[in-house]
Tab-separated table of C-alpha atoms in Angstrom:
chain	number	residue	atom	x	y	z
A	61	MET	CA	0.000	0.000	0.000
A	62	PHE	CA	2.879	2.376	0.812
A	63	ARG	CA	4.417	1.792	-2.656
A	64	PHE	CA	1.110	2.617	-4.318
A	65	ARG	CA	0.777	5.896	-2.396
A	66	ALA	CA	4.375	6.878	-3.220
A	67	LEU	CA	3.800	6.057	-6.885
A	68	ALA	CA	0.540	8.028	-6.939
A	69	ALA	CA	2.233	11.016	-5.267
A	70	GLY	CA	5.088	10.883	-7.783
A	71	LEU	CA	2.666	10.743	-10.707
A	72	SER	CA	0.662	13.706	-9.414
A	73	VAL	CA	3.871	15.771	-9.147
A	74	CYS	CA	4.789	14.842	-12.745
A	75	VAL	CA	1.309	15.726	-14.040
A	76	ALA	CA	1.417	19.069	-12.203
A	77	ALA	CA	4.830	19.858	-13.723
A	78	ILE	CA	3.604	19.005	-17.227
A	79	LEU	CA	0.474	21.140	-16.851
A	80	ALA	CA	2.496	24.076	-15.517
A	81	SER	CA	4.708	24.042	-18.626
A	82	THR	CA	1.851	23.532	-21.105
A	83	PRO	CA	1.454	26.297	-23.684
A	84	ALA	CA	-1.621	28.480	-23.413
A	85	ALA	CA	-4.897	27.572	-25.067
A	86	ALA	CA	-6.469	30.179	-27.326
A	87	GLU	CA	-10.052	31.367	-27.397
A	88	GLU	CA	-11.497	32.412	-30.716
A	89	VAL	CA	-12.418	36.109	-30.781
A	90	GLY	CA	-13.767	36.226	-34.331
A	91	GLU	CA	-13.297	35.259	-37.952
A	92	VAL	CA	-13.648	36.739	-41.434
A	93	SER	CA	-14.348	34.731	-44.602
A	94	THR	CA	-11.804	35.444	-47.328
A	95	ALA	CA	-12.905	33.083	-50.121
A	96	PHE	CA	-16.215	31.375	-50.833
A	97	LYS	CA	-16.145	27.593	-51.198
A	98	LEU	CA	-19.136	25.864	-52.791
A	99	LEU	CA	-18.509	22.696	-50.785
A	100	GLY	CA	-17.287	22.845	-47.202
A	101	ALA	CA	-16.316	25.825	-45.089
A	102	ASN	CA	-15.023	29.055	-46.611
A	103	HIS	CA	-11.363	30.022	-46.362
A	104	LYS	CA	-11.044	32.463	-43.469
A	105	ILE	CA	-8.847	34.460	-41.153
A	106	VAL	CA	-9.344	33.518	-37.506
A	107	VAL	CA	-8.523	35.871	-34.618
A	108	GLU	CA	-7.631	34.135	-31.340
A	109	ALA	CA	-6.588	35.468	-27.938
A	110	PHE	CA	-4.489	33.848	-25.221
A	111	ASP	CA	-2.856	34.967	-21.992
A	112	ASP	CA	0.816	34.257	-21.366
A	113	PRO	CA	0.736	31.239	-19.011
A	114	GLU	CA	3.894	32.320	-17.131
A	115	VAL	CA	3.560	36.119	-17.133
A	116	PRO	CA	0.255	37.403	-15.770
A	117	GLY	CA	-0.781	40.740	-17.227
A	118	VAL	CA	0.127	39.963	-20.867
A	119	SER	CA	-2.414	38.944	-23.514
A	120	CYS	CA	-1.647	38.103	-27.129
A	121	PHE	CA	-3.908	38.247	-30.154
A	122	LEU	CA	-3.067	35.999	-33.077
A	123	SER	CA	-4.615	36.144	-36.545
A	124	ARG	CA	-4.019	33.241	-38.881
A	125	ALA	CA	-5.291	31.817	-42.133
A	126	LYS	CA	-7.559	28.791	-41.957
A	127	THR	CA	-8.148	26.662	-45.053
A	128	GLY	CA	-11.732	25.807	-45.937
A	129	GLY	CA	-13.250	23.517	-48.519
A	130	ILE	CA	-13.972	19.849	-47.959
A	131	LYS	CA	-10.452	19.064	-46.715
A	132	GLY	CA	-10.526	22.031	-44.339
A	133	SER	CA	-13.939	21.029	-42.990
A	134	LEU	CA	-12.633	17.515	-42.295
A	135	GLY	CA	-9.410	18.813	-40.687
A	136	LEU	CA	-7.251	17.345	-43.461
A	137	ALA	CA	-6.104	20.585	-45.137
A	138	GLU	CA	-2.805	22.293	-44.417
A	139	ASP	CA	-3.231	25.931	-43.414
A	140	THR	CA	-0.848	28.485	-44.912
A	141	SER	CA	2.001	29.841	-42.788
A	142	ASP	CA	0.526	33.354	-42.724
A	143	ALA	CA	-0.036	34.699	-39.212
A	144	SER	CA	0.255	37.953	-37.292
A	145	ILE	CA	0.590	38.626	-33.566
A	146	ALA	CA	-0.019	41.609	-31.285
A	147	CYS	CA	0.651	41.355	-27.543
A	148	ARG	CA	-0.334	43.952	-24.952
A	149	GLN	CA	-0.050	44.607	-21.256
A	150	THR	CA	-3.529	43.962	-19.837
A	151	GLY	CA	-2.701	44.059	-16.118
A	152	ALA	CA	0.116	44.274	-13.618
A	153	ILE	CA	3.118	42.258	-14.849
A	154	THR	CA	5.167	40.201	-12.423
A	155	LEU	CA	8.055	38.358	-14.026
A	156	PRO	CA	8.780	34.902	-12.601
A	157	GLU	CA	12.364	34.347	-11.467
A	158	ASP	CA	12.837	31.331	-13.738
A	159	LEU	CA	11.661	32.974	-16.974
A	160	GLY	CA	13.117	30.935	-19.846
A	161	GLU	CA	14.594	32.417	-23.021
A	162	GLY	CA	12.749	31.403	-26.159
A	163	GLU	CA	10.107	29.631	-24.071
A	164	GLN	CA	7.079	28.362	-25.973
A	165	VAL	CA	3.885	30.057	-24.782
A	166	PHE	CA	1.477	28.892	-27.491
A	167	LYS	CA	1.280	26.056	-30.023
A	168	GLN	CA	-1.497	24.986	-32.375
A	169	ARG	CA	-1.634	22.373	-35.116
A	170	THR	CA	-2.197	23.761	-38.635
A	171	SER	CA	-2.146	20.487	-40.562
A	172	ILE	CA	-3.111	16.914	-39.815
A	173	LEU	CA	0.476	15.743	-39.250
A	174	PHE	CA	3.531	17.928	-39.421
A	175	LYS	CA	2.807	21.638	-39.283
A	176	LYS	CA	2.059	23.947	-36.358
A	177	ILE	CA	2.090	27.608	-35.457
A	178	GLN	CA	4.044	28.530	-32.348
A	179	VAL	CA	4.629	31.593	-30.203
A	180	VAL	CA	7.811	31.907	-28.155
A	181	ARG	CA	8.744	34.567	-25.601
A	182	PHE	CA	12.039	36.383	-25.050
A	183	TYR	CA	12.912	38.931	-22.362
A	184	ASP	CA	15.089	41.921	-23.207
A	185	GLU	CA	16.281	42.926	-19.736
A	186	LYS	CA	18.128	46.036	-20.950
A	187	ARG	CA	14.892	47.494	-22.374
A	188	ASN	CA	12.546	45.872	-19.812
A	189	THR	CA	10.556	44.395	-22.687
A	190	LEU	CA	8.920	41.057	-23.428
A	191	ILE	CA	9.132	39.982	-27.065
A	192	TYR	CA	6.723	37.481	-28.603
A	193	LEU	CA	7.638	35.769	-31.885
A	194	SER	CA	5.059	33.785	-33.848
A	195	TYR	CA	6.198	31.424	-36.584
A	196	SER	CA	5.055	28.403	-38.488
A	197	ASP	CA	7.127	25.261	-38.608
A	198	LYS	CA	6.974	22.069	-40.553
A	199	LEU	CA	8.790	18.847	-39.706
A	200	ILE	CA	10.179	18.426	-43.219
A	201	ASP	CA	10.709	22.032	-44.325
A	202	GLY	CA	10.419	25.033	-41.988
A	203	SER	CA	8.911	28.373	-42.927
A	204	PRO	CA	10.618	31.763	-42.565
A	205	LYS	CA	7.231	33.476	-42.187
A	206	ASN	CA	7.031	35.089	-38.780
A	207	SER	CA	5.577	37.995	-36.864
A	208	LEU	CA	6.852	39.882	-33.817
A	209	SER	CA	5.279	41.870	-30.991
A	210	ALA	CA	6.934	43.644	-28.055
A	211	VAL	CA	5.441	44.534	-24.662
A	212	VAL	CA	7.250	47.205	-22.658
A	213	ILE	CA	6.696	46.468	-18.959
A	214	ARG	CA	5.168	49.527	-17.299
A	215	PRO	CA	3.703	50.145	-13.828
A	216	TRP	CA	0.002	49.250	-13.760
A	217	GLU	CA	-2.523	51.459	-12.005
A	218	THR	CA	-4.788	49.176	-9.945
A	219	GLU	CA	-7.085	51.818	-8.457
A	220	ALA	CA	-9.122	54.441	-10.255
A	221	PRO	CA	-7.679	57.952	-9.855
A	222	VAL	CA	-9.460	60.165	-7.337
A	223	GLU	CA	-11.171	63.143	-8.947
């Protein structure tokens, strides 16, 4: 019985560590159709938002192309590598002491097998700025298409000013 409890405790610590390092999940904010498809969904641009999982007070907004048609409707199409990112300070920012360089903060599949869009974070200490880089990668052949956003860390007013 003691071995089982120790094993269960060890597994719960591992699961907690994995969940803590999991990239953020995005919520869809909106979408715009860009090309009509007679069969299946239209081609579109999707706008998604996510909060940095390690740095409270930073939200990112990602727009990306989403392929429609029959293949797109079935999840079999490969989305293009086109994406854009804008990150903003949305609250008080407290940097964790163990902030990693080039740490992945978001990842989403854009094809059935090998392609995904990722967002990684860098910290420029000299300029007190967080930098978010979005890019698309492919297992066989990477893509140079990328987008960059910078968030200057500023003091955040938590109370309304007295008039």
